[in-house]
mmCIF file of C-alpha atoms and ligand atoms in Angstrom:
data_model
loop_
_atom_site.group_PDB
_atom_site.id
_atom_site.type_symbol
_atom_site.label_atom_id
_atom_site.label_comp_id
_atom_site.label_asym_id
_atom_site.label_seq_id
_atom_site.Cartn_x
_atom_site.Cartn_y
_atom_site.Cartn_z
ATOM 1 C CA MET A 1 -12.150 175.874 -30.489
ATOM 2 C CA PRO A 2 -12.918 176.332 -34.198
ATOM 3 C CA GLU A 3 -12.521 173.385 -36.504
ATOM 4 C CA THR A 4 -10.769 173.586 -39.858
ATOM 5 C CA SER A 5 -12.357 172.329 -43.079
ATOM 6 C CA THR A 6 -10.273 169.172 -42.671
ATOM 7 C CA GLY A 7 -11.735 168.611 -39.216
ATOM 8 C CA ALA A 8 -8.490 169.322 -37.360
ATOM 9 C CA ALA A 9 -8.641 171.955 -34.636
ATOM 10 C CA ALA A 10 -7.162 175.341 -35.687
ATOM 11 C CA ARG A 11 -5.530 177.477 -33.046
ATOM 12 C CA LEU A 12 -5.114 181.227 -33.253
ATOM 13 C CA SER A 13 -1.540 181.663 -32.041
ATOM 14 C CA ALA A 14 -0.379 184.837 -30.309
ATOM 15 C CA HIS A 15 1.683 185.606 -33.419
ATOM 16 C CA GLU A 16 -1.307 185.329 -35.831
ATOM 17 C CA PHE A 17 -3.506 187.314 -33.434
ATOM 18 C CA GLU A 18 -0.869 190.045 -33.478
ATOM 19 C CA ARG A 19 -0.843 190.040 -37.303
ATOM 20 C CA ILE A 20 -4.619 190.392 -37.390
ATOM 21 C CA ARG A 21 -4.479 193.150 -34.771
ATOM 22 C CA GLN A 22 -1.936 195.102 -36.796
ATOM 23 C CA LEU A 23 -3.937 194.696 -39.974
ATOM 24 C CA ALA A 24 -7.166 195.788 -38.302
ATOM 25 C CA ARG A 25 -5.434 198.788 -36.725
ATOM 26 C CA VAL A 26 -3.588 200.007 -39.812
ATOM 27 C CA LYS A 27 -6.392 199.462 -42.320
ATOM 28 C CA PHE A 28 -9.482 200.283 -40.257
ATOM 29 C CA GLY A 29 -8.345 201.917 -37.022
ATOM 30 C CA LEU A 30 -9.841 199.009 -35.082
ATOM 31 C CA ASP A 31 -8.490 198.525 -31.588
ATOM 32 C CA LEU A 32 -8.547 194.783 -30.833
ATOM 33 C CA LYS A 33 -7.673 194.498 -27.166
ATOM 34 C CA GLU A 34 -5.532 191.686 -25.727
ATOM 35 C CA GLY A 35 -8.530 189.878 -24.242
ATOM 36 C CA LYS A 36 -10.271 189.729 -27.639
ATOM 37 C CA GLN A 37 -8.227 186.771 -28.908
ATOM 38 C CA GLU A 38 -11.032 184.246 -28.243
ATOM 39 C CA LEU A 39 -13.648 186.438 -29.892
ATOM 40 C CA VAL A 40 -11.466 187.021 -32.944
ATOM 41 C CA ALA A 41 -10.735 183.285 -33.176
ATOM 42 C CA ALA A 42 -14.447 182.455 -33.068
ATOM 43 C CA ARG A 43 -15.430 185.049 -35.656
ATOM 44 C CA LEU A 44 -12.581 184.431 -38.065
ATOM 45 C CA GLY A 45 -12.726 180.672 -37.577
ATOM 46 C CA LYS A 46 -16.129 180.694 -39.257
ATOM 47 C CA LYS A 47 -14.842 182.786 -42.189
ATOM 48 C CA MET A 48 -11.795 180.606 -42.491
ATOM 49 C CA ARG A 49 -13.838 177.407 -42.672
ATOM 50 C CA GLU A 50 -16.274 178.893 -45.164
ATOM 51 C CA GLN A 51 -13.397 179.826 -47.435
ATOM 52 C CA GLY A 52 -11.569 176.522 -47.034
ATOM 53 C CA PHE A 53 -8.403 177.715 -45.263
ATOM 54 C CA ALA A 54 -6.696 175.173 -43.016
ATOM 55 C CA SER A 55 -5.076 177.636 -40.605
ATOM 56 C CA TYR A 56 -5.208 181.244 -39.461
ATOM 57 C CA ARG A 57 -1.762 181.711 -40.969
ATOM 58 C CA GLU A 58 -3.061 180.744 -44.431
ATOM 59 C CA TYR A 59 -6.087 182.939 -43.930
ATOM 60 C CA CYS A 60 -3.951 185.972 -42.898
ATOM 61 C CA ASP A 61 -1.604 185.423 -45.859
ATOM 62 C CA HIS A 62 -4.626 185.451 -48.154
ATOM 63 C CA VAL A 63 -6.082 188.655 -46.622
ATOM 64 C CA ILE A 64 -2.745 190.456 -47.001
ATOM 65 C CA ALA A 65 -2.122 189.201 -50.557
ATOM 66 C CA ASP A 66 -5.628 189.852 -51.920
ATOM 67 C CA SER A 67 -5.210 193.000 -54.006
ATOM 68 C CA SER A 68 -8.973 193.311 -54.687
ATOM 69 C CA GLY A 69 -9.454 194.328 -51.040
ATOM 70 C CA SER A 70 -12.509 192.092 -50.716
ATOM 71 C CA ALA A 71 -10.796 189.769 -48.208
ATOM 72 C CA LEU A 72 -10.063 192.831 -46.054
ATOM 73 C CA ILE A 73 -13.701 193.868 -46.214
ATOM 74 C CA ASP A 74 -14.719 190.352 -45.166
ATOM 75 C CA LEU A 75 -12.291 190.652 -42.275
ATOM 76 C CA VAL A 76 -13.724 193.946 -41.036
ATOM 77 C CA ASP A 77 -17.236 192.525 -41.401
ATOM 78 C CA ALA A 78 -16.239 189.643 -39.151
ATOM 79 C CA LEU A 79 -14.583 191.888 -36.562
ATOM 80 C CA THR A 80 -17.242 194.570 -36.180
ATOM 81 C CA THR A 81 -20.972 194.449 -35.650
ATOM 82 C CA ASN A 82 -23.521 196.066 -37.928
ATOM 83 C CA PHE A 83 -26.118 196.320 -35.176
ATOM 84 C CA THR A 84 -28.405 199.313 -35.624
ATOM 85 C CA SER A 85 -32.138 200.119 -35.533
ATOM 86 C CA PHE A 86 -34.680 202.715 -36.587
ATOM 87 C CA LEU A 87 -34.588 205.814 -34.339
ATOM 88 C CA ARG A 88 -31.814 204.281 -32.223
ATOM 89 C CA GLU A 89 -30.922 206.639 -29.366
ATOM 90 C CA PRO A 90 -34.107 208.631 -30.057
ATOM 91 C CA ALA A 91 -33.007 211.834 -28.284
ATOM 92 C CA HIS A 92 -30.800 212.609 -31.292
ATOM 93 C CA PHE A 93 -33.713 212.482 -33.694
ATOM 94 C CA GLU A 94 -35.806 214.734 -31.441
ATOM 95 C CA PHE A 95 -32.897 217.168 -31.283
ATOM 96 C CA LEU A 96 -32.499 217.050 -35.068
ATOM 97 C CA ARG A 97 -36.183 217.846 -35.585
ATOM 98 C CA GLU A 98 -36.661 220.376 -32.821
ATOM 99 C CA SER A 99 -33.354 222.227 -32.657
ATOM 100 C CA ILE A 100 -31.335 221.698 -35.828
ATOM 101 C CA LEU A 101 -33.741 221.543 -38.753
ATOM 102 C CA PRO A 102 -35.764 224.702 -37.923
ATOM 103 C CA ASP A 103 -32.582 226.724 -38.633
ATOM 104 C CA LEU A 104 -32.064 224.974 -41.976
ATOM 105 C CA LYS A 105 -35.579 225.568 -43.307
ATOM 106 C CA GLY A 106 -34.419 228.171 -45.832
ATOM 107 C CA ARG A 107 -31.943 225.768 -47.486
ATOM 108 C CA ASP A 108 -32.341 223.696 -50.606
ATOM 109 C CA PRO A 109 -31.069 221.001 -50.444
ATOM 110 C CA VAL A 110 -30.452 220.108 -46.815
ATOM 111 C CA THR A 111 -27.812 217.370 -46.594
ATOM 112 C CA VAL A 112 -26.985 215.233 -43.575
ATOM 113 C CA TRP A 113 -24.030 212.834 -43.568
ATOM 114 C CA CYS A 114 -24.616 209.549 -41.805
ATOM 115 C CA ALA A 115 -21.139 208.043 -41.356
ATOM 116 C CA ALA A 116 -21.018 204.306 -40.483
ATOM 117 C CA CYS A 117 -24.656 203.783 -41.474
ATOM 118 C CA ALA A 118 -24.520 199.947 -41.258
ATOM 119 C CA THR A 119 -27.682 198.415 -42.776
ATOM 120 C CA GLY A 120 -29.404 201.752 -43.311
ATOM 121 C CA GLU A 121 -31.990 202.152 -40.535
ATOM 122 C CA GLU A 122 -30.174 205.205 -39.143
ATOM 123 C CA ALA A 123 -29.920 206.901 -42.547
ATOM 124 C CA TYR A 124 -33.595 206.261 -43.285
ATOM 125 C CA SER A 125 -34.572 207.546 -39.822
ATOM 126 C CA ILE A 126 -32.728 210.780 -40.658
ATOM 127 C CA ALA A 127 -34.498 210.911 -44.036
ATOM 128 C CA PHE A 128 -37.888 210.507 -42.337
ATOM 129 C CA CYS A 129 -37.082 213.407 -39.980
ATOM 130 C CA LEU A 130 -35.986 215.623 -42.876
ATOM 131 C CA LEU A 131 -39.146 214.798 -44.811
ATOM 132 C CA GLU A 132 -41.320 215.530 -41.778
ATOM 133 C CA GLU A 133 -39.692 218.870 -41.056
ATOM 134 C CA LEU A 134 -38.991 220.128 -44.582
ATOM 135 C CA GLY A 135 -42.413 219.763 -46.149
ATOM 136 C CA ARG A 136 -41.919 216.245 -47.543
ATOM 137 C CA SER A 137 -39.915 217.496 -50.467
ATOM 138 C CA PHE A 138 -38.137 214.451 -51.820
ATOM 139 C CA THR A 139 -35.701 216.581 -53.804
ATOM 140 C CA ARG A 140 -34.761 218.967 -50.984
ATOM 141 C CA CYS A 141 -33.931 216.303 -48.423
ATOM 142 C CA ARG A 142 -30.595 214.553 -48.900
ATOM 143 C CA VAL A 143 -28.797 211.977 -46.782
ATOM 144 C CA LEU A 144 -25.316 210.783 -47.641
ATOM 145 C CA ALA A 145 -24.847 207.436 -45.915
ATOM 146 C CA THR A 146 -21.448 205.734 -45.794
ATOM 147 C CA ASP A 147 -20.006 202.582 -44.307
ATOM 148 C CA ILE A 148 -16.983 200.390 -44.869
ATOM 149 C CA SER A 149 -18.978 197.172 -45.155
ATOM 150 C CA THR A 150 -20.188 196.326 -48.653
ATOM 151 C CA ARG A 151 -22.455 193.654 -47.184
ATOM 152 C CA ALA A 152 -24.142 196.184 -44.880
ATOM 153 C CA LEU A 153 -24.422 198.721 -47.701
ATOM 154 C CA ALA A 154 -26.113 196.191 -49.991
ATOM 155 C CA ALA A 155 -28.756 195.571 -47.306
ATOM 156 C CA ALA A 156 -29.117 199.315 -46.764
ATOM 157 C CA GLU A 157 -29.698 199.984 -50.457
ATOM 158 C CA ALA A 158 -32.329 197.244 -50.645
ATOM 159 C CA GLY A 159 -34.111 198.837 -47.667
ATOM 160 C CA VAL A 160 -35.950 195.615 -46.747
ATOM 161 C CA TYR A 161 -36.331 194.845 -43.021
ATOM 162 C CA PRO A 162 -38.200 192.374 -40.806
ATOM 163 C CA GLY A 163 -41.581 193.968 -40.059
ATOM 164 C CA ASP A 164 -41.020 194.108 -36.299
ATOM 165 C CA ARG A 165 -38.126 196.569 -36.796
ATOM 166 C CA ALA A 166 -40.719 199.138 -37.837
ATOM 167 C CA HIS A 167 -42.302 199.034 -34.360
ATOM 168 C CA ALA A 168 -39.792 201.703 -33.326
ATOM 169 C CA LEU A 169 -41.415 204.151 -35.769
ATOM 170 C CA PRO A 170 -44.626 206.161 -35.304
ATOM 171 C CA PRO A 171 -47.499 204.384 -37.147
ATOM 172 C CA ASP A 172 -48.108 207.339 -39.485
ATOM 173 C CA TRP A 173 -44.424 207.243 -40.571
ATOM 174 C CA VAL A 174 -44.812 203.545 -41.297
ATOM 175 C CA ARG A 175 -47.782 204.354 -43.532
ATOM 176 C CA ARG A 176 -46.040 207.264 -45.236
ATOM 177 C CA TYR A 177 -42.577 205.863 -45.776
ATOM 178 C CA LEU A 178 -42.733 202.044 -45.755
ATOM 179 C CA LEU A 179 -44.404 199.372 -47.876
ATOM 180 C CA ARG A 180 -45.662 196.144 -46.309
ATOM 181 C CA GLY A 181 -44.441 192.991 -48.046
ATOM 182 C CA GLU A 182 -46.819 190.553 -49.726
ATOM 183 C CA GLY A 183 -46.446 186.943 -50.848
ATOM 184 C CA GLN A 184 -42.896 185.783 -50.228
ATOM 185 C CA TRP A 185 -42.178 189.177 -48.604
ATOM 186 C CA LYS A 186 -45.008 188.907 -46.081
ATOM 187 C CA GLY A 187 -43.753 189.978 -42.671
ATOM 188 C CA SER A 188 -41.166 192.343 -44.164
ATOM 189 C CA VAL A 189 -41.291 196.058 -44.784
ATOM 190 C CA ARG A 190 -39.496 198.002 -47.493
ATOM 191 C CA VAL A 191 -38.623 201.678 -47.586
ATOM 192 C CA LYS A 192 -40.630 203.318 -50.391
ATOM 193 C CA PRO A 193 -38.618 204.001 -53.574
ATOM 194 C CA GLU A 194 -39.049 207.789 -53.348
ATOM 195 C CA VAL A 195 -37.584 207.717 -49.823
ATOM 196 C CA ARG A 196 -34.750 205.396 -50.874
ATOM 197 C CA ARG A 197 -33.844 207.980 -53.513
ATOM 198 C CA VAL A 198 -33.353 210.593 -50.766
ATOM 199 C CA VAL A 199 -30.435 208.533 -49.445
ATOM 200 C CA GLU A 200 -27.188 208.034 -51.345
ATOM 201 C CA PHE A 201 -25.197 205.052 -50.041
ATOM 202 C CA ARG A 202 -21.465 205.068 -50.620
ATOM 203 C CA ARG A 203 -18.567 202.932 -49.385
ATOM 204 C CA LEU A 204 -16.132 204.898 -47.264
ATOM 205 C CA ASN A 205 -13.450 203.840 -44.804
ATOM 206 C CA LEU A 206 -13.326 206.487 -42.077
ATOM 207 C CA MET A 207 -9.572 205.892 -41.808
ATOM 208 C CA GLU A 208 -9.073 207.282 -45.303
ATOM 209 C CA ALA A 209 -9.219 210.890 -46.538
ATOM 210 C CA LEU A 210 -12.652 212.475 -46.138
ATOM 211 C CA ASP A 211 -12.106 215.186 -48.757
ATOM 212 C CA SER A 212 -14.679 213.614 -51.080
ATOM 213 C CA ILE A 213 -17.395 214.670 -48.624
ATOM 214 C CA ALA A 214 -18.739 218.177 -49.237
ATOM 215 C CA ARG A 215 -19.210 220.235 -46.090
ATOM 216 C CA VAL A 216 -22.494 219.556 -44.367
ATOM 217 C CA PRO A 217 -24.446 221.127 -41.500
ATOM 218 C CA VAL A 218 -24.967 217.818 -39.652
ATOM 219 C CA ILE A 219 -22.930 214.627 -39.224
ATOM 220 C CA PHE A 220 -24.168 211.517 -37.460
ATOM 221 C CA CYS A 221 -21.156 209.358 -36.575
ATOM 222 C CA ARG A 222 -22.498 207.019 -33.942
ATOM 223 C CA ASN A 223 -21.402 203.755 -32.387
ATOM 224 C CA VAL A 224 -18.339 203.256 -34.537
ATOM 225 C CA MET A 225 -15.701 205.198 -32.578
ATOM 226 C CA ILE A 226 -16.023 202.645 -29.771
ATOM 227 C CA TYR A 227 -13.988 200.310 -31.984
ATOM 228 C CA PHE A 228 -11.097 202.764 -32.317
ATOM 229 C CA ASP A 229 -8.285 203.616 -29.918
ATOM 230 C CA ARG A 230 -8.160 207.070 -28.319
ATOM 231 C CA GLN A 231 -5.662 208.511 -30.786
ATOM 232 C CA THR A 232 -7.662 207.276 -33.794
ATOM 233 C CA GLN A 233 -10.866 208.674 -32.272
ATOM 234 C CA GLU A 234 -9.304 212.091 -31.750
ATOM 235 C CA ASP A 235 -7.918 212.180 -35.254
ATOM 236 C CA LEU A 236 -11.291 211.142 -36.697
ATOM 237 C CA VAL A 237 -13.163 213.792 -34.719
ATOM 238 C CA ARG A 238 -10.750 216.446 -36.054
ATOM 239 C CA ARG A 239 -11.264 215.274 -39.646
ATOM 240 C CA LEU A 240 -15.052 215.019 -39.239
ATOM 241 C CA THR A 241 -15.127 218.529 -37.792
ATOM 242 C CA ALA A 242 -13.302 219.727 -40.897
ATOM 243 C CA ARG A 243 -16.240 218.396 -42.992
ATOM 244 C CA LEU A 244 -18.742 220.419 -40.924
ATOM 245 C CA GLU A 245 -19.892 223.929 -41.724
ATOM 246 C CA ILE A 246 -19.323 226.482 -38.973
ATOM 247 C CA GLY A 247 -22.357 226.177 -36.699
ATOM 248 C CA GLY A 248 -22.796 222.565 -37.820
ATOM 249 C CA TYR A 249 -23.469 219.646 -35.473
ATOM 250 C CA LEU A 250 -21.606 216.409 -34.806
ATOM 251 C CA LEU A 251 -23.673 213.670 -33.173
ATOM 252 C CA THR A 252 -21.815 210.721 -31.647
ATOM 253 C CA GLY A 253 -23.070 207.583 -29.914
ATOM 254 C CA HIS A 254 -24.154 208.195 -26.320
ATOM 255 C CA SER A 255 -21.342 205.970 -25.055
ATOM 256 C CA GLU A 256 -18.783 207.902 -27.130
ATOM 257 C CA SER A 257 -18.671 211.296 -25.482
ATOM 258 C CA LEU A 258 -15.649 213.282 -26.577
ATOM 259 C CA VAL A 259 -13.755 213.726 -23.369
ATOM 260 C CA SER A 260 -11.012 215.996 -24.607
ATOM 261 C CA ARG A 261 -12.246 219.545 -25.004
ATOM 262 C CA ARG A 262 -11.673 221.086 -28.430
ATOM 263 C CA ASP A 263 -11.536 224.754 -29.079
ATOM 264 C CA ASN A 264 -13.679 224.643 -32.191
ATOM 265 C CA LEU A 265 -16.128 221.991 -31.018
ATOM 266 C CA GLN A 266 -18.518 222.998 -28.288
ATOM 267 C CA TYR A 267 -20.435 220.577 -26.097
ATOM 268 C CA VAL A 268 -24.188 221.148 -26.568
ATOM 269 C CA ARG A 269 -25.761 218.187 -24.744
ATOM 270 C CA PRO A 270 -24.888 214.502 -24.310
ATOM 271 C CA ALA A 271 -23.350 213.211 -27.566
ATOM 272 C CA VAL A 272 -24.068 216.476 -29.445
ATOM 273 C CA TYR A 273 -21.284 218.934 -30.357
ATOM 274 C CA ARG A 274 -21.304 222.123 -32.398
ATOM 275 C CA LYS A 275 -18.532 223.563 -34.536
ATOM 276 C CA THR A 276 -17.792 227.136 -33.562
ATOM 277 C CA ALA A 277 -14.808 228.006 -35.764
ATOM 278 C CA GLU A 278 -12.453 226.664 -38.405
ATOM 279 C CA ASN A 279 -9.694 224.384 -37.207
ATOM 280 C CA GLY A 280 -7.512 224.789 -40.237
ATOM 281 C CA SER A 281 -7.317 221.023 -40.743
ATOM 282 C CA ARG A 282 -7.995 219.012 -43.887
HETATM 283 C C1 SAM B 301 -22.520 199.192 -34.634
HETATM 284 S S1 SAM B 301 -22.638 199.804 -36.286
HETATM 285 C C2 SAM B 301 -23.286 201.429 -35.992
HETATM 286 C C3 SAM B 301 -24.446 201.743 -36.918
HETATM 287 C C4 SAM B 301 -25.133 203.093 -36.686
HETATM 288 N N1 SAM B 301 -24.237 204.204 -36.831
HETATM 289 C C5 SAM B 301 -25.838 203.149 -35.359
HETATM 290 O O1 SAM B 301 -25.399 203.874 -34.465
HETATM 291 O O2 SAM B 301 -26.839 202.466 -35.189
HETATM 292 C C6 SAM B 301 -20.911 200.153 -36.670
HETATM 293 C C7 SAM B 301 -20.647 200.288 -38.170
HETATM 294 O O3 SAM B 301 -19.354 200.866 -38.338
HETATM 295 C C8 SAM B 301 -18.811 200.335 -39.535
HETATM 296 N N2 SAM B 301 -17.346 200.555 -39.520
HETATM 297 C C9 SAM B 301 -16.396 199.941 -38.770
HETATM 298 N N3 SAM B 301 -15.174 200.415 -39.043
HETATM 299 C C10 SAM B 301 -15.345 201.366 -39.999
HETATM 300 C C11 SAM B 301 -14.454 202.225 -40.699
HETATM 301 N N4 SAM B 301 -13.144 202.196 -40.486
HETATM 302 N N5 SAM B 301 -14.979 203.088 -41.619
HETATM 303 C C12 SAM B 301 -16.321 203.113 -41.845
HETATM 304 N N6 SAM B 301 -17.210 202.330 -41.215
HETATM 305 C C13 SAM B 301 -16.726 201.465 -40.305
HETATM 306 C C14 SAM B 301 -19.225 198.873 -39.508
HETATM 307 O O4 SAM B 301 -19.179 198.306 -40.801
HETATM 308 C C15 SAM B 301 -20.641 198.963 -38.929
HETATM 309 O O5 SAM B 301 -21.608 199.001 -39.949
#
């Protein structure tokens, strides 16, 4: 059981858990299941102690009252995971290179939206694929990468990773797109500045309006819908589809297949869908 800053044991009561659940659902679409009480207590207990709150009630009051929104962002950081990696679920990157990008070769620029990009490895993997397939033109290749977590976005913008993360990439990509750290950075790699400029990182809560996103031919929205309930997932898929061009592709995580068939979204292969018509939504 987590300890408070005063050393007394803090207990997450059913009532406080319910408050946190409501907050997470309304603000972020997160679906904290009944059995998650222990996990939430462990994760928030750490935050609570760090910030000097004596009880979950005080902590919840603070999150609700904080008009800057930063306490809410801390909360979502504690409740979700930012796990990601270069070329994660590699079949998607092969499909992007072999089946999607050849049809976009005549375009300038080519923009891909990476929604829920976490610490950036996914967005940079997309950038590497664009650069490989579109003649390494740093101005033609564009990736818009969004996430709700300011902490994850700061890491993504820095583009510095432990060197072993780069093992997932082909060696010639490592040479072309990454720098090896020296001195205090030995053992780390950093995405080269010209590649970092291909990617624009922006904070975006997928529960809010997506109108600020121009229509794109490809959206990666992977391994975030697992946190949402079915209704929220369906609503998000409809709003993401509205940001796709006709003929555009939506790529989801492989454990997030869209079970309900949609008239304007056609199944192409596991975790790949294609927009066939307008849906008339926002
Ligand atoms: C497990 S990571 C997935 C990273 C990457 N897409 C991948 O597949 O490797 C989930 C990310 O979703 C983000 N996230 C959670 N809720 C969100 C929301 N409502 N809007 C935007 N991003 C959200 C988290 O901050 C986290 O970085």
